[in-house]
Coordinates of C-alpha atoms in Angstrom, one line a residue:
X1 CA 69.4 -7.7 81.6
X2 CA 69.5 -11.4 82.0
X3 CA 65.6 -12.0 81.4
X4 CA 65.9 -10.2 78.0
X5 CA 68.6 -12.5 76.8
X6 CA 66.5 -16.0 78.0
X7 CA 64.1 -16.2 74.6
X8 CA 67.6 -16.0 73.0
X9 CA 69.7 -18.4 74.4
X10 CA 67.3 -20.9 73.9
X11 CA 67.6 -19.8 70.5
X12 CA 71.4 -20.0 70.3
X13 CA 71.0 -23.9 71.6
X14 CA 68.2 -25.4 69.7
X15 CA 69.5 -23.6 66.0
X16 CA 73.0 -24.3 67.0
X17 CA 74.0 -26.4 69.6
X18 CA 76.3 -24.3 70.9
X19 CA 76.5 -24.8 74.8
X20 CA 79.9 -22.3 75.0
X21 CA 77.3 -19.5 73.3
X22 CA 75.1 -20.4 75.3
X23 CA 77.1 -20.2 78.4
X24 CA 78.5 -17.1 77.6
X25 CA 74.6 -15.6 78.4
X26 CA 74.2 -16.7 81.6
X27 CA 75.2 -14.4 84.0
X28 CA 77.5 -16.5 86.0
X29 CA 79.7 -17.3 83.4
X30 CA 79.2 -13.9 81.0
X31 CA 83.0 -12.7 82.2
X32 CA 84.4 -15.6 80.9
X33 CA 86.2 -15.7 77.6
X34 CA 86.1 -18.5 74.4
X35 CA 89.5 -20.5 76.1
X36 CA 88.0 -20.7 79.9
X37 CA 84.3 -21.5 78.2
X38 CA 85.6 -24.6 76.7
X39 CA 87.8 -25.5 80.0
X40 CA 84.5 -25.3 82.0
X41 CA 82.3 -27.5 79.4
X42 CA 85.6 -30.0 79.4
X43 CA 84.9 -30.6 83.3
X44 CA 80.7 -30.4 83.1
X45 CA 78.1 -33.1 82.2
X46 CA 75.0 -32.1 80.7
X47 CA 71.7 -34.5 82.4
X48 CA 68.3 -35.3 81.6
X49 CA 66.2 -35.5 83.9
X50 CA 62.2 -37.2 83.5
X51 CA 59.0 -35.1 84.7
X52 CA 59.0 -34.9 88.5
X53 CA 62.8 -36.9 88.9
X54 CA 65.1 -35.4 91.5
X55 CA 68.1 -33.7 90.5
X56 CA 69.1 -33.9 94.4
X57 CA 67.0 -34.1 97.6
X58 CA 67.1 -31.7 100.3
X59 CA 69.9 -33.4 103.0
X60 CA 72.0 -34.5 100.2
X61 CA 75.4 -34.0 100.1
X62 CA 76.6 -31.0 97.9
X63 CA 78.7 -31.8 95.3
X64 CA 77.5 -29.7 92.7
X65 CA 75.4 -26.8 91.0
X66 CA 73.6 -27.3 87.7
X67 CA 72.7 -25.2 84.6
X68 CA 69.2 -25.1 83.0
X69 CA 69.7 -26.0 79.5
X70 CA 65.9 -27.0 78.2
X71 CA 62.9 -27.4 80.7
X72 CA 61.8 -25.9 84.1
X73 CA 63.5 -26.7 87.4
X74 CA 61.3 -26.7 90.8
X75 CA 63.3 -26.1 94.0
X76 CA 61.3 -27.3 96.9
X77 CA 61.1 -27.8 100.3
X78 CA 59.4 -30.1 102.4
X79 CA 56.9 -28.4 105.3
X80 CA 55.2 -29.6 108.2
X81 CA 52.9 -33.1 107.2
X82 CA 55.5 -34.3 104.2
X83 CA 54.1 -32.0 101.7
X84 CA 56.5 -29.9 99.5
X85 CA 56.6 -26.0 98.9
X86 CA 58.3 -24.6 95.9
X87 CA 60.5 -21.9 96.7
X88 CA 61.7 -21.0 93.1
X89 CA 61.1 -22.5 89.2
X90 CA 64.6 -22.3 87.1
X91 CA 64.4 -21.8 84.0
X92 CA 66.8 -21.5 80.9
X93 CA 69.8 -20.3 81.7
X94 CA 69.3 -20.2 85.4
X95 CA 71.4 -21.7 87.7
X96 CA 71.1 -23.5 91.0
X97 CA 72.6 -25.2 94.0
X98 CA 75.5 -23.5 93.8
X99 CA 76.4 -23.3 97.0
X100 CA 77.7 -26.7 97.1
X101 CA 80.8 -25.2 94.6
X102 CA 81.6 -23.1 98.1
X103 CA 81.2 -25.8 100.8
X104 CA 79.6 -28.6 99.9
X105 CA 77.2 -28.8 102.7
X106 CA 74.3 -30.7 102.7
X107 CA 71.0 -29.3 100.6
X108 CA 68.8 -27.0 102.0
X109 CA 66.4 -28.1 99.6
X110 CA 65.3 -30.6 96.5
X111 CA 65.2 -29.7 93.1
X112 CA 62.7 -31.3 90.8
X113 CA 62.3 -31.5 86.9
X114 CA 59.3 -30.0 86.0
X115 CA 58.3 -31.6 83.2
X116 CA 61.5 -32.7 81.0
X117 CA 64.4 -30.8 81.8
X118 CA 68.0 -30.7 80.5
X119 CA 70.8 -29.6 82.6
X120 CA 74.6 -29.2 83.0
X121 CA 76.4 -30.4 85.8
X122 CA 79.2 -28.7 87.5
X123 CA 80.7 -31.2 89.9
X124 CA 82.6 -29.5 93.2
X125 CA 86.0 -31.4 92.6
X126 CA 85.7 -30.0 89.2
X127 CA 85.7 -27.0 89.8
X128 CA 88.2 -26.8 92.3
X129 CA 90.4 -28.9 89.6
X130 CA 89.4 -26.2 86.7
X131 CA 90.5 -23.2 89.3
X132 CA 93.8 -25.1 90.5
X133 CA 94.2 -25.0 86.7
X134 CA 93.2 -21.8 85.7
X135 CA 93.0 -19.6 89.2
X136 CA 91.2 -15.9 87.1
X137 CA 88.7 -17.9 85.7
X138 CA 88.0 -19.4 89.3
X139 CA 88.5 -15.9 90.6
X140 CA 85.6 -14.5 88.0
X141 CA 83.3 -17.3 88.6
X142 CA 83.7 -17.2 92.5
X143 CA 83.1 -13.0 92.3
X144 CA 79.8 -13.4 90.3
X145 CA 79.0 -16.6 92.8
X146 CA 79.1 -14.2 95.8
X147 CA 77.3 -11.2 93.6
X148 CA 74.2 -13.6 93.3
X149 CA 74.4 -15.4 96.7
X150 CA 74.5 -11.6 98.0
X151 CA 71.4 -10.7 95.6
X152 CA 69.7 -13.6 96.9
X153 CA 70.4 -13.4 100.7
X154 CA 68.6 -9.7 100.0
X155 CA 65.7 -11.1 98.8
X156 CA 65.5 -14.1 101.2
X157 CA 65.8 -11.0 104.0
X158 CA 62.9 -8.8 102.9
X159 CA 60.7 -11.8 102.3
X160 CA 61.7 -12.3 106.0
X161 CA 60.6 -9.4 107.1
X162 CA 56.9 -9.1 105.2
X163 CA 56.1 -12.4 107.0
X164 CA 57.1 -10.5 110.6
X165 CA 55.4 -7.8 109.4
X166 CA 52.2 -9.6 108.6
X167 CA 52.1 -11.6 111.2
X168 CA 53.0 -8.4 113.8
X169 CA 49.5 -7.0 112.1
X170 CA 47.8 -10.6 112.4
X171 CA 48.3 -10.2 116.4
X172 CA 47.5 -6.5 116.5
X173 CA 44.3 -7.0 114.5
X174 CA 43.1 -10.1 117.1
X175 CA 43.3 -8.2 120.1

């Protein structure tokens, strides 16, 4: 499993610099082989990004999805009074905001560098240039996009339904 691999990959880029190794361990890219692993880097950009800076803010634009390379990513979302929640924290060889690769929507939330962070961007045009080039590396990237949007629309949906469920027994209780 992924989690096993993290310690590793961190390993793989601070004794080698090898960001196609590395790539090759995170789970989005993992089907891809050595020739469509140096296509993608070709078209990314890694970024650093200071303590507490914004990668993007919720009701940006999409335009693209990033790659934790070194650090700790906060996504966050701002609730009622201007204060922020955070959802998730990404690390190594996590990825996020990928849904701007699909439709390029506005965010549904801000990401935040938690401390100093290192990341690779993936820019929407791209990738739709690097699968106009090379459609079955598109293909295997989009299929693993979908797995983990799935995964994560699962989780989003029980989380859902524990906070109805609490709050069903939070009426029943004040009766």
């Amino acid at each position: 499993d992924r989690e096993s691999r993290l310690p590793y990959d961190g390993w793989i880029m601070e004794q080698t610099g090898d960001i196609g190794a590395f790539l090759k361990c995170v789970d989005l890219f993992q089907d891809l082989d050595d020739n469509e692993i140096a296509a993608l880097i070709v078209k990314a950009k890694e970024e650093r990004h200071e303590d507490k800076s914004f990668i993007f803010k919720e009701r940006d634009m999409g335009d693209a999805m990033f790659v934790v390379l070194d650090g700790t990513i906060k996504i966050i979302k701002m609730v009622a009074g201007n204060k922020f929640k955070t959802l998730v924290a990404m690390g190594v060889g996590e990825f996020f905001g990928e849904m701007a690769l699909l439709d390029g929507q506005p965010r549904s939330a801000s990401a935040t560098a938690h401390g100093t962070a290192r990341v690779l961007r993936i820019g929407r045009d791209e990738f739709s240039s690097l699968m106009t080039e090379n459609p079955y590396l598109g293909l295997k990237v989009v299929i693993r996009l979908a797995r983990n949007l799935t995964d994560r629309l699962r989780k989003t949906n029980e989380q859902v339904i524990e906070m109805v469920s609490w709050n069903l027994q939070q009426k029943e209780m004040n009766k």
